[in-house]
XYZ file of C-alpha atoms in Angstrom:
685
model
C -10.159 185.822 70.052
C -11.397 184.634 73.461
C -8.398 186.259 75.180
C -8.972 189.460 73.247
C -12.671 189.517 74.162
C -11.828 188.914 77.826
C -9.283 191.750 77.742
C -11.844 194.118 76.228
C -14.494 193.209 78.772
C -12.049 193.655 81.653
C -11.164 197.082 80.263
C -14.836 198.028 80.201
C -15.479 196.747 83.719
C -12.455 198.646 85.038
C -13.657 201.767 83.275
C -17.079 201.549 84.891
C -15.532 201.011 88.302
C -13.017 203.794 87.913
C -15.454 206.264 86.349
C -18.921 205.391 87.675
C -20.204 208.833 86.731
C -19.967 207.914 83.062
C -22.155 204.820 83.452
C -21.638 203.347 79.998
C -24.642 203.890 77.730
C -26.673 205.789 80.290
C -28.046 207.794 77.371
C -29.413 204.592 75.892
C -31.867 203.693 78.637
C -34.662 203.933 76.121
C -35.883 202.147 73.040
C -34.239 203.391 69.871
C -36.115 204.285 66.697
C -35.062 200.911 65.304
C -36.834 199.103 68.140
C -33.693 197.720 69.773
C -33.573 198.102 73.514
C -30.561 199.419 75.396
C -29.257 195.965 76.354
C -29.118 194.908 72.710
C -27.382 198.161 71.797
C -24.792 197.677 74.537
C -24.072 194.127 73.444
C -23.769 195.148 69.800
C -21.421 198.025 70.601
C -19.226 195.864 72.805
C -19.000 193.271 70.041
C -17.873 195.946 67.600
C -15.328 197.342 70.035
C -14.017 193.869 70.751
C -12.960 193.528 67.118
C -11.440 197.005 66.800
C -7.728 197.647 66.899
C -6.260 200.517 68.909
C -5.600 202.292 65.620
C -9.263 202.008 64.615
C -10.436 203.242 68.010
C -8.173 206.280 67.846
C -9.431 207.033 64.351
C -13.035 207.137 65.580
C -12.153 210.158 67.719
C -11.481 212.366 64.691
C -13.758 214.376 62.417
C -11.678 215.904 59.610
C -12.091 218.018 56.499
C -10.871 216.936 53.079
C -11.001 218.869 49.812
C -13.053 217.466 46.959
C -16.464 217.024 45.370
C -16.267 213.217 45.232
C -14.635 210.572 47.430
C -11.696 210.227 45.010
C -11.716 213.615 43.293
C -8.460 213.789 41.257
C -8.574 217.593 41.034
C -7.800 218.061 44.726
C -4.975 215.566 45.339
C -2.225 218.175 45.542
C -4.186 220.575 47.712
C -5.052 217.777 50.139
C -1.406 216.805 50.463
C -0.256 220.431 50.759
C -2.848 221.017 53.495
C -1.877 217.971 55.553
C -5.111 216.062 55.070
C -3.419 212.700 55.504
C -4.057 211.499 51.968
C -4.847 212.571 48.426
C -8.610 212.247 48.811
C -11.389 211.225 51.176
C -10.915 207.539 50.414
C -7.259 207.544 51.410
C -7.898 209.529 54.591
C -10.653 207.145 55.704
C -8.522 204.095 54.929
C -5.329 205.485 56.448
C -6.772 206.846 59.695
C -10.150 205.085 60.197
C -11.691 208.496 60.951
C -15.011 208.654 62.736
C -16.373 211.436 60.579
C -15.926 214.236 58.092
C -16.945 217.883 58.064
C -18.109 219.677 54.935
C -17.219 223.268 54.046
C -17.803 225.491 51.039
C -14.116 226.390 50.778
C -13.189 222.703 50.510
C -15.655 222.399 47.601
C -17.586 219.657 49.348
C -20.641 221.914 49.157
C -20.830 224.311 46.242
C -22.306 227.797 46.103
C -24.904 227.553 44.690
C -25.722 224.149 46.097
C -25.542 221.122 43.799
C -27.726 218.826 45.892
C -27.114 215.680 43.853
C -23.334 216.145 44.134
C -23.433 216.440 47.945
C -25.861 213.529 48.257
C -23.578 211.362 46.110
C -20.504 212.453 48.068
C -22.100 211.496 51.373
C -23.255 208.122 50.128
C -19.886 207.477 48.513
C -18.058 208.200 51.770
C -20.334 205.852 53.661
C -19.646 203.188 51.030
C -15.934 203.481 51.757
C -16.414 203.339 55.511
C -18.700 200.315 55.298
C -16.235 198.146 53.350
C -13.386 198.558 55.840
C -12.266 195.601 57.977
C -14.562 196.939 60.697
C -17.463 198.666 58.944
C -18.393 201.701 61.004
C -20.556 204.465 59.470
C -19.322 208.039 59.423
C -20.532 211.159 61.091
C -21.085 213.474 58.123
C -21.157 216.944 59.639
C -21.304 220.633 58.835
C -22.094 224.029 60.372
C -25.648 224.907 59.350
C -26.688 227.401 62.009
C -28.775 229.602 59.726
C -27.885 233.228 59.117
C -24.273 234.149 58.537
C -23.063 230.557 59.115
C -24.786 228.368 56.523
C -22.865 225.921 54.352
C -25.959 224.789 52.453
C -27.321 227.827 50.624
C -29.587 228.504 47.648
C -31.382 226.661 46.134
C -31.613 225.255 49.644
C -33.581 227.242 52.204
C -31.674 230.222 53.581
C -32.751 231.602 56.949
C -32.038 235.001 58.464
C -30.356 233.486 61.525
C -30.517 233.108 65.266
C -30.700 236.738 66.403
C -33.510 237.276 63.904
C -35.271 234.358 65.588
C -34.566 236.018 68.920
C -36.281 239.160 67.624
C -39.426 237.123 66.908
C -39.258 235.556 70.410
C -40.962 232.526 68.861
C -40.185 228.937 69.843
C -42.411 227.828 66.985
C -40.265 229.671 64.450
C -37.091 228.291 66.045
C -38.454 224.763 65.749
C -39.624 225.289 62.162
C -36.192 226.597 61.191
C -34.373 223.588 62.664
C -36.901 221.148 61.256
C -36.404 222.518 57.746
C -32.622 222.690 58.084
C -32.602 219.156 59.513
C -34.742 217.832 56.664
C -32.530 219.409 54.035
C -29.304 218.250 55.703
C -30.633 214.691 55.933
C -31.523 214.855 52.257
C -27.844 215.508 51.563
C -26.648 212.644 53.740
C -25.471 215.012 56.509
C -26.298 213.443 59.860
C -24.587 215.842 62.313
C -25.072 219.597 62.559
C -22.919 221.835 64.728
C -25.893 223.876 65.892
C -27.569 225.510 67.725
C -25.424 228.302 69.142
C -26.286 228.654 72.843
C -23.926 231.516 73.585
C -25.597 234.429 75.344
C -24.338 237.513 73.489
C -23.629 240.192 76.094
C -20.861 242.144 74.402
C -21.625 244.603 71.559
C -18.035 244.197 70.329
C -18.161 240.403 70.134
C -16.549 239.694 66.746
C -17.317 235.988 66.472
C -20.786 235.400 67.937
C -23.022 238.479 67.630
C -26.019 237.633 65.452
C -25.190 233.922 65.708
C -26.690 234.150 69.210
C -30.422 234.256 69.910
C -29.798 237.236 72.209
C -28.689 238.385 75.656
C -31.447 236.784 77.737
C -30.380 233.293 78.882
C -34.013 232.226 79.255
C -34.796 233.204 75.656
C -31.635 231.488 74.446
C -32.627 228.374 76.396
C -36.190 228.310 75.048
C -35.247 228.786 71.418
C -32.244 226.484 71.741
C -34.320 223.631 73.139
C -36.891 224.112 70.371
C -34.142 223.730 67.782
C -32.462 220.793 69.505
C -35.728 218.865 69.625
C -36.483 219.628 65.986
C -33.026 218.595 64.742
C -33.136 215.359 66.664
C -36.678 214.666 65.424
C -35.174 214.810 61.921
C -32.543 212.241 63.022
C -29.761 214.817 62.827
C -27.299 214.965 65.713
C -27.446 218.456 67.222
C -24.518 220.118 68.967
C -24.929 222.924 71.513
C -22.058 225.387 71.275
C -19.741 226.915 72.491
C -19.406 225.571 76.044
C -19.101 227.114 78.609
C -20.260 230.248 76.750
C -18.605 232.507 74.172
C -20.997 235.454 74.447
C -19.003 238.056 76.382
C -15.739 238.560 74.538
C -14.196 241.083 72.176
C -11.663 238.544 70.850
C -12.285 236.030 68.058
C -11.066 232.562 69.091
C -10.265 231.843 65.432
C -7.420 234.339 65.693
C -6.768 234.746 69.434
C -7.507 233.383 72.896
C -10.468 235.154 74.549
C -10.809 235.446 78.329
C -14.238 235.408 79.984
C -13.945 237.191 83.339
C -17.372 236.299 84.701
C -17.653 235.212 88.314
C -19.235 231.871 89.194
C -22.640 233.378 89.901
C -22.753 235.099 86.510
C -21.551 231.972 84.750
C -24.303 229.847 86.267
C -27.054 232.433 85.866
C -26.167 233.420 82.294
C -23.505 231.521 80.337
C -24.128 227.989 81.570
C -27.910 228.208 81.856
C -28.742 227.366 78.215
C -26.323 224.418 78.262
C -27.957 223.021 81.387
C -31.328 223.382 79.683
C -29.940 221.564 76.635
C -28.631 218.731 78.811
C -32.019 218.393 80.475
C -33.595 218.287 76.986
C -31.329 215.387 75.933
C -28.824 217.147 73.676
C -26.771 214.720 71.575
C -23.498 216.609 71.726
C -21.877 219.745 73.149
C -19.071 221.667 71.439
C -16.329 223.256 73.502
C -15.033 226.815 73.211
C -11.426 227.920 72.922
C -11.866 230.455 75.717
C -10.166 230.939 79.072
C -12.552 231.131 82.033
C -10.498 231.848 85.176
C -13.446 231.347 87.542
C -13.687 227.749 86.333
C -9.993 227.015 85.723
C -7.187 229.371 86.747
C -4.539 227.500 84.737
C -4.874 229.793 81.719
C -5.885 226.892 79.483
C -8.824 227.240 77.081
C -11.959 225.267 77.962
C -11.240 222.792 75.156
C -8.086 221.699 77.033
C -9.433 222.080 80.575
C -10.241 219.027 82.685
C -11.864 221.190 85.402
C -14.279 222.551 82.782
C -14.982 219.504 80.605
C -14.801 216.716 83.174
C -15.338 218.274 86.591
C -17.991 220.780 85.519
C -19.684 219.412 82.410
C -19.474 215.691 83.111
C -19.695 215.539 86.891
C -21.401 218.676 88.180
C -23.799 219.179 85.263
C -24.330 215.443 84.731
C -23.745 215.351 80.983
C -22.966 211.970 79.413
C -23.348 212.728 75.730
C -20.660 213.507 73.200
C -18.220 216.313 73.927
C -16.803 217.720 70.692
C -13.973 220.224 70.462
C -14.329 223.294 68.325
C -11.978 223.209 65.357
C -8.475 222.372 66.542
C -7.057 224.532 63.768
C -8.215 227.722 65.479
C -5.633 229.924 67.186
C -7.428 229.713 70.514
C -6.633 225.984 70.764
C -2.985 226.182 69.790
C -1.344 226.570 73.177
C 0.572 223.285 72.843
C 2.559 221.738 69.985
C 0.298 220.344 67.228
C 0.757 216.719 68.292
C -0.187 217.531 71.899
C -3.288 219.683 71.370
C -5.583 216.715 70.547
C -4.001 214.660 73.343
C -4.664 217.356 75.934
C -8.204 217.939 74.665
C -8.907 214.227 74.982
C -7.370 214.033 78.450
C -9.499 217.025 79.465
C -12.655 215.079 78.626
C -13.431 215.561 74.928
C -14.693 212.575 72.933
C -14.399 213.949 69.413
C -11.399 215.898 68.117
C -12.674 218.176 65.392
C -10.806 219.357 62.332
C -7.109 219.094 63.300
C -4.865 221.192 61.041
C -2.584 218.202 60.374
C -4.435 214.879 60.340
C -1.356 212.655 60.476
C 0.306 214.600 63.309
C -2.893 214.724 65.375
C -3.722 211.047 64.860
C -0.206 209.862 65.638
C -0.055 212.114 68.674
C -3.121 210.458 70.216
C -2.091 206.975 69.121
C 1.324 207.370 70.739
C -0.279 208.691 73.912
C -2.429 205.553 74.128
C 0.455 203.237 73.338
C 2.641 204.898 75.985
C -0.090 204.756 78.627
C -0.464 208.544 78.858
C -4.063 207.862 77.763
C -5.423 204.627 79.178
C -7.257 202.155 76.990
C -10.175 202.397 79.389
C -10.399 206.147 78.735
C -10.192 205.519 74.993
C -12.949 202.906 75.198
C -15.152 205.315 77.096
C -15.204 207.799 74.219
C -15.352 205.179 71.485
C -18.390 203.698 73.191
C -20.137 207.075 73.225
C -19.328 207.606 69.543
C -20.586 204.193 68.450
C -23.638 204.557 70.664
C -24.567 207.858 68.995
C -24.178 206.284 65.564
C -26.286 203.305 66.578
C -29.004 205.457 68.117
C -29.383 207.285 64.807
C -29.662 204.010 62.928
C -26.466 204.584 60.956
C -25.211 201.027 61.376
C -28.368 199.705 59.745
C -28.544 202.319 56.998
C -26.099 205.225 56.711
C -27.324 206.181 53.231
C -29.755 208.768 51.875
C -31.825 208.263 48.746
C -31.091 210.589 45.859
C -34.837 211.213 45.662
C -34.610 212.920 49.053
C -33.097 216.041 47.496
C -36.607 216.921 46.327
C -37.127 218.071 49.937
C -34.587 220.879 49.502
C -35.751 224.445 48.919
C -39.427 223.583 48.536
C -41.961 226.385 48.182
C -43.235 225.673 51.688
C -39.723 225.869 53.165
C -38.954 229.120 51.348
C -42.249 230.671 52.439
C -41.453 229.836 56.054
C -38.042 231.504 55.743
C -39.703 234.605 54.276
C -42.273 234.744 57.059
C -39.644 234.454 59.795
C -37.476 237.143 58.201
C -40.467 239.481 57.954
C -41.425 238.887 61.576
C -37.854 239.635 62.699
C -37.534 243.153 61.260
C -37.185 245.525 64.218
C -37.986 249.225 64.010
C -35.966 250.804 66.813
C -36.292 254.520 66.088
C -38.652 256.455 63.807
C -38.529 260.219 64.373
C -41.346 262.216 62.750
C -42.743 258.959 61.317
C -40.200 259.099 58.499
C -40.983 255.435 57.851
C -42.736 253.972 55.996
C -41.617 255.699 52.814
C -44.227 256.686 50.263
C -43.883 256.971 46.455
C -43.900 260.740 46.915
C -40.970 260.610 49.364
C -38.635 262.138 46.777
C -35.247 260.953 45.576
C -33.687 258.419 47.968
C -29.988 257.594 48.059
C -29.107 254.166 49.412
C -25.459 253.772 50.322
C -23.311 251.544 52.493
C -20.807 248.705 52.258
C -21.506 246.293 49.417
C -21.737 243.531 52.030
C -24.758 245.398 53.447
C -26.594 245.120 50.106
C -27.405 248.754 49.207
C -27.777 247.868 45.525
C -30.237 245.042 46.143
C -32.281 247.167 48.517
C -32.387 249.954 45.923
C -33.614 247.574 43.221
C -36.342 246.212 45.498
C -37.548 249.669 46.508
C -37.582 250.838 42.888
C -39.863 247.909 42.110
C -42.184 249.195 44.842
C -42.408 252.673 43.336
C -39.785 254.437 45.483
C -37.303 256.537 43.483
C -33.861 255.387 44.604
C -30.262 255.310 43.475
C -27.464 253.379 45.148
C -23.771 253.685 45.846
C -21.846 250.760 47.355
C -18.583 251.173 49.252
C -16.046 248.855 50.799
C -16.707 247.424 54.257
C -14.296 250.087 55.537
C -15.072 252.935 53.119
C -12.099 254.836 51.776
C -11.982 258.637 52.069
C -12.712 258.849 48.346
C -15.773 256.642 48.776
C -16.947 258.656 51.770
C -16.547 261.901 49.795
C -18.547 260.486 46.888
C -21.302 259.191 49.194
C -21.582 262.623 50.831
C -21.742 264.363 47.439
C -24.562 262.040 46.341
C -26.349 262.536 49.674
C -26.391 266.306 49.191
C -28.371 265.830 45.969
C -30.929 263.442 47.547
C -34.065 264.155 49.560
C -33.513 261.306 52.026
C -30.665 258.862 52.624
C -30.754 255.230 53.684
C -27.409 253.946 54.951
C -27.064 250.172 55.168
C -24.441 249.383 57.801
C -22.389 246.292 58.560
C -21.229 246.167 62.197
C -20.523 249.895 62.090
C -20.186 250.081 65.885
C -16.677 248.608 65.489
C -15.810 250.238 62.139
C -14.566 253.832 62.340
C -14.781 254.475 58.594
C -18.456 253.518 58.453
C -19.069 255.740 61.474
C -17.352 258.644 59.762
C -19.435 258.166 56.623
C -22.730 258.226 58.531
C -21.654 261.290 60.524
C -20.661 263.211 57.405
C -23.892 262.278 55.648
C -25.826 263.474 58.713
C -23.997 266.804 58.465
C -25.592 267.299 55.034
C -28.803 268.086 56.907
C -31.024 265.553 55.136
C -33.161 262.905 56.885
C -31.037 259.800 57.472
C -32.365 256.270 57.936
C -29.920 253.570 59.031
C -30.655 249.919 58.295
C -28.308 247.729 60.334
C -27.699 244.620 58.236
C -25.828 242.560 60.812
C -25.267 243.356 64.501
C -27.960 245.593 66.005
C -25.564 247.755 68.026
C -24.640 250.257 65.287
C -26.965 252.945 66.666
C -24.569 253.355 69.616
C -22.177 255.368 67.449
C -24.668 257.617 65.632
C -27.702 257.854 67.958
C -29.055 261.029 66.293
C -30.089 259.437 62.992
C -33.768 259.948 62.176
C -34.714 256.274 61.901
C -33.053 252.987 62.704
C -34.180 249.518 61.645
C -32.548 246.111 62.210
C -32.544 243.046 59.990
C -29.863 240.977 61.848
C -28.788 239.643 58.445
C -27.480 240.850 55.085
C -28.847 237.783 53.303
C -31.351 238.147 50.489
C -34.250 236.805 52.527
C -33.731 239.607 55.055
C -33.201 242.353 52.464
C -36.524 241.442 50.830
C -38.217 241.650 54.228
C -36.535 244.995 54.917
C -37.823 246.452 51.657
C -41.363 245.447 52.592
C -40.988 247.071 56.012
C -39.538 250.293 54.598
C -42.558 250.862 52.366
C -45.064 249.638 54.951
C -46.133 246.455 53.182
C -45.507 244.704 56.498
C -45.853 246.007 60.030
C -42.535 245.799 61.928
C -42.964 243.060 64.512
C -39.506 242.260 65.905
C -38.273 243.214 69.366
C -34.637 243.836 70.242
C -33.185 240.598 71.679
C -30.264 242.608 73.072
C -29.748 245.948 74.791
C -28.313 248.845 72.807
C -26.303 250.315 75.682
C -27.427 253.735 76.811
C -30.268 253.867 74.292
C -32.765 251.005 74.125
C -33.488 248.008 76.311
C -33.855 244.388 75.360
C -37.469 243.939 74.197
C -37.856 247.393 72.618
C -39.517 247.669 69.226
C -41.812 250.077 67.384
C -44.522 249.470 64.819
C -46.517 251.527 62.322
C -49.879 251.017 64.011
C -51.080 253.874 66.216
C -54.358 252.374 67.406
C -54.613 251.001 70.983
C -53.737 247.336 71.533
C -57.261 246.153 72.218
C -60.224 244.741 70.345
C -61.647 248.229 69.923
C -58.293 249.482 68.683
C -58.227 246.677 66.152
C -61.742 247.586 65.005
C -60.416 251.061 64.245
C -57.506 249.475 62.358
C -59.952 247.369 60.300
C -61.746 250.567 59.351
C -58.501 252.279 58.326
C -57.433 249.331 56.194
C -60.878 249.094 54.626
C -60.804 252.793 53.748
C -57.322 252.381 52.240
C -58.624 249.636 49.940
C -56.692 246.827 51.646
C -59.913 244.909 52.459
C -61.763 243.982 49.272
C -64.063 241.106 50.246
C -67.733 242.056 50.334
C -68.319 241.046 53.935
C -64.719 240.797 55.176
C -64.606 244.052 57.153
C -68.016 243.357 58.676
C -67.026 239.821 59.749
C -63.782 241.046 61.297
C -65.518 243.888 63.138
C -68.260 241.578 64.420
C -65.671 239.143 65.800
C -63.730 241.939 67.482
C -66.930 243.275 69.062
C -67.358 239.925 70.789
C -63.736 239.999 71.956
C -64.252 243.496 73.356
C -67.133 242.115 75.417
C -64.779 239.568 77.021
C -62.116 242.233 77.520
C -64.599 244.367 79.446
C -65.310 241.428 81.742
C -61.565 240.639 81.979
C -62.140 237.048 80.857
C -58.584 236.390 79.679
C -59.178 232.802 78.538
C -62.114 233.879 76.402
C -60.135 236.752 74.865
C -57.262 234.441 73.943
C -59.553 231.746 72.555
C -61.523 234.168 70.381
C -58.430 235.997 69.172
C -56.967 232.664 68.106
C -60.177 232.160 66.140
C -59.743 235.657 64.717
C -56.258 234.711 63.540
C -57.682 231.709 61.682
C -60.272 234.000 60.100
C -57.490 236.287 58.900
C -55.644 233.369 57.341
C -58.801 232.255 55.526
C -59.497 235.777 54.271
C -55.926 236.165 53.057
C -56.156 232.822 51.273
C -59.378 233.887 49.556
C -57.870 237.326 48.767
C -60.616 239.099 50.710
C -57.847 241.046 52.460
C -54.463 242.107 51.109
C -51.097 240.826 52.302
C -50.570 244.218 53.932
C -53.892 244.063 55.797
C -53.055 240.567 56.923
C -49.643 241.658 58.244
C -51.043 244.573 60.226
C -53.992 242.696 61.702
C -52.049 239.481 62.331
C -49.231 241.234 64.198
C -51.757 243.027 66.411
C -53.563 239.742 66.978
C -50.371 238.060 68.163
C -49.581 240.983 70.481
C -53.102 240.956 71.942
C -52.944 237.205 72.534
C -49.578 237.658 74.264
C -50.961 240.470 76.422
C -53.950 238.488 77.665
C -52.031 235.198 77.968
C -49.780 236.869 80.526
C -52.640 238.045 82.745
């Protein structure tokens, strides 16, 4: 044992001398939440590593998926073996390969749809039980992709959010933080301690098939601000956050799941746009960064994807950008990573600078490939120890060695009324009215017969049901995502019999059949409203429609918000977080209010709402008008601080009046959105 300890310590000393930039445990120069200082952490980690075999160290590098609802689920033994999971169940995989973590998916039945919270909580605790009774008890990373929006593994009855681009449309760091705080709380309640979020890609390409609405937008400063807000909130909930996809997957028309994208940005563009949010995340103390399977010739002209590129992961990320946290590959089963034989892909990713090898398609082949590379000297033990140290350090910082478990009672935190109300509020604030010719929106009960059609994925039937409940006469007709000619013909026939048509689209800017359907419906000569239920770029291909509104999401929470906006129950508040090329700039957005953005304008709005019966409290309109009169006085004197302070007080008054039902939800929406805009206007002076 003494000789073994001496060998381990010599390996560590050599590593620090050979790679001083890594400075073992530099992230730990602080007191952890458990009260242990960095010296104690270092000593504890070194003791653990001293007792680990090479096989155990190699295992810590891997996060893998396994099918099953329980650690030893007998129903999935064959599928696990057929899919090269390295064992019949989770228990065998952990015991055979000493893996550092697992990743949950819906399609592996780890997380059901709908969510069975007790099942996932029990699965997580059961997996930690297995890990903690091994010869060297090391807790697991239990991970998933819970970005919000179109990538959410935990769904209803958990809290479902409209997603990152919807957050970008609100421009609100507070909403970004609230989203991550709620997602972090609910993940922790399920025993999930690592989340592969947030997405920090800056979406610059309307044809991007893999990022799109998963991005906060095209402005790197906005992406940085909202990303940092989420990172801080996740980590406050003791969930390891992961910024992805480094060095930036935002400007591509190729999906790295099925191909190998090339980013042709020059160095200046990369640093000013793509890399900027990642640098901000590093400065904010991000726990981990996920690599992208993309080729970036300006950073590495070898043709290798970033995941396998030493110039990108080590020279740029580690050395130039000064990052010493965990580097995690994107899934090694994606086509963009498969430029080497299966046993060499994880080896090359590790040699490039990755610490964690995520989701290899064949666990046994990947594990043995790395193990053989260490045993042959292709990967040095010092390099292996470097990554193992980072992994154990991250687990220790999160307190997993002391307690990797989550109480079953914690699932009461999932899908609470407060969480769901927050999701509703954010979705409502994200709805973006881009075009509204002849004030066709909002629709009124006397608007006539409305046909709602579009791909079933874009929820025309749900929208129709919601509008019918609000007194709008609608019928619906759902098509395939790429409508057939028969479906297009039927939609056109129904449109000819309607007074107005709402078309719900689903990334129509890259779908010729959807484009054809909208164009043929337009030819019927009836007013056409398009509601884009995913990417906001659809208007590019049919710019002459009468109205255009974005939700950034086809999820129920967004469809409910859309219905409210269509009938005017809420005032559209969102601003485009991307440019619609040739039509509308980033930051564009319309609303239903036609009064000036000023205290006097808001007084007029109070009068309109009062006359419409939306203000019912005896003195409510008078109190609001009196407050706005005082604000107008400060506006006249250009006392910006006073305007902001009193408008913040006005916002509190609105909340109190809404709570007491002195004003309606509609009045609150219209006055609150104007209040926020006025505060923004004077805050910037």
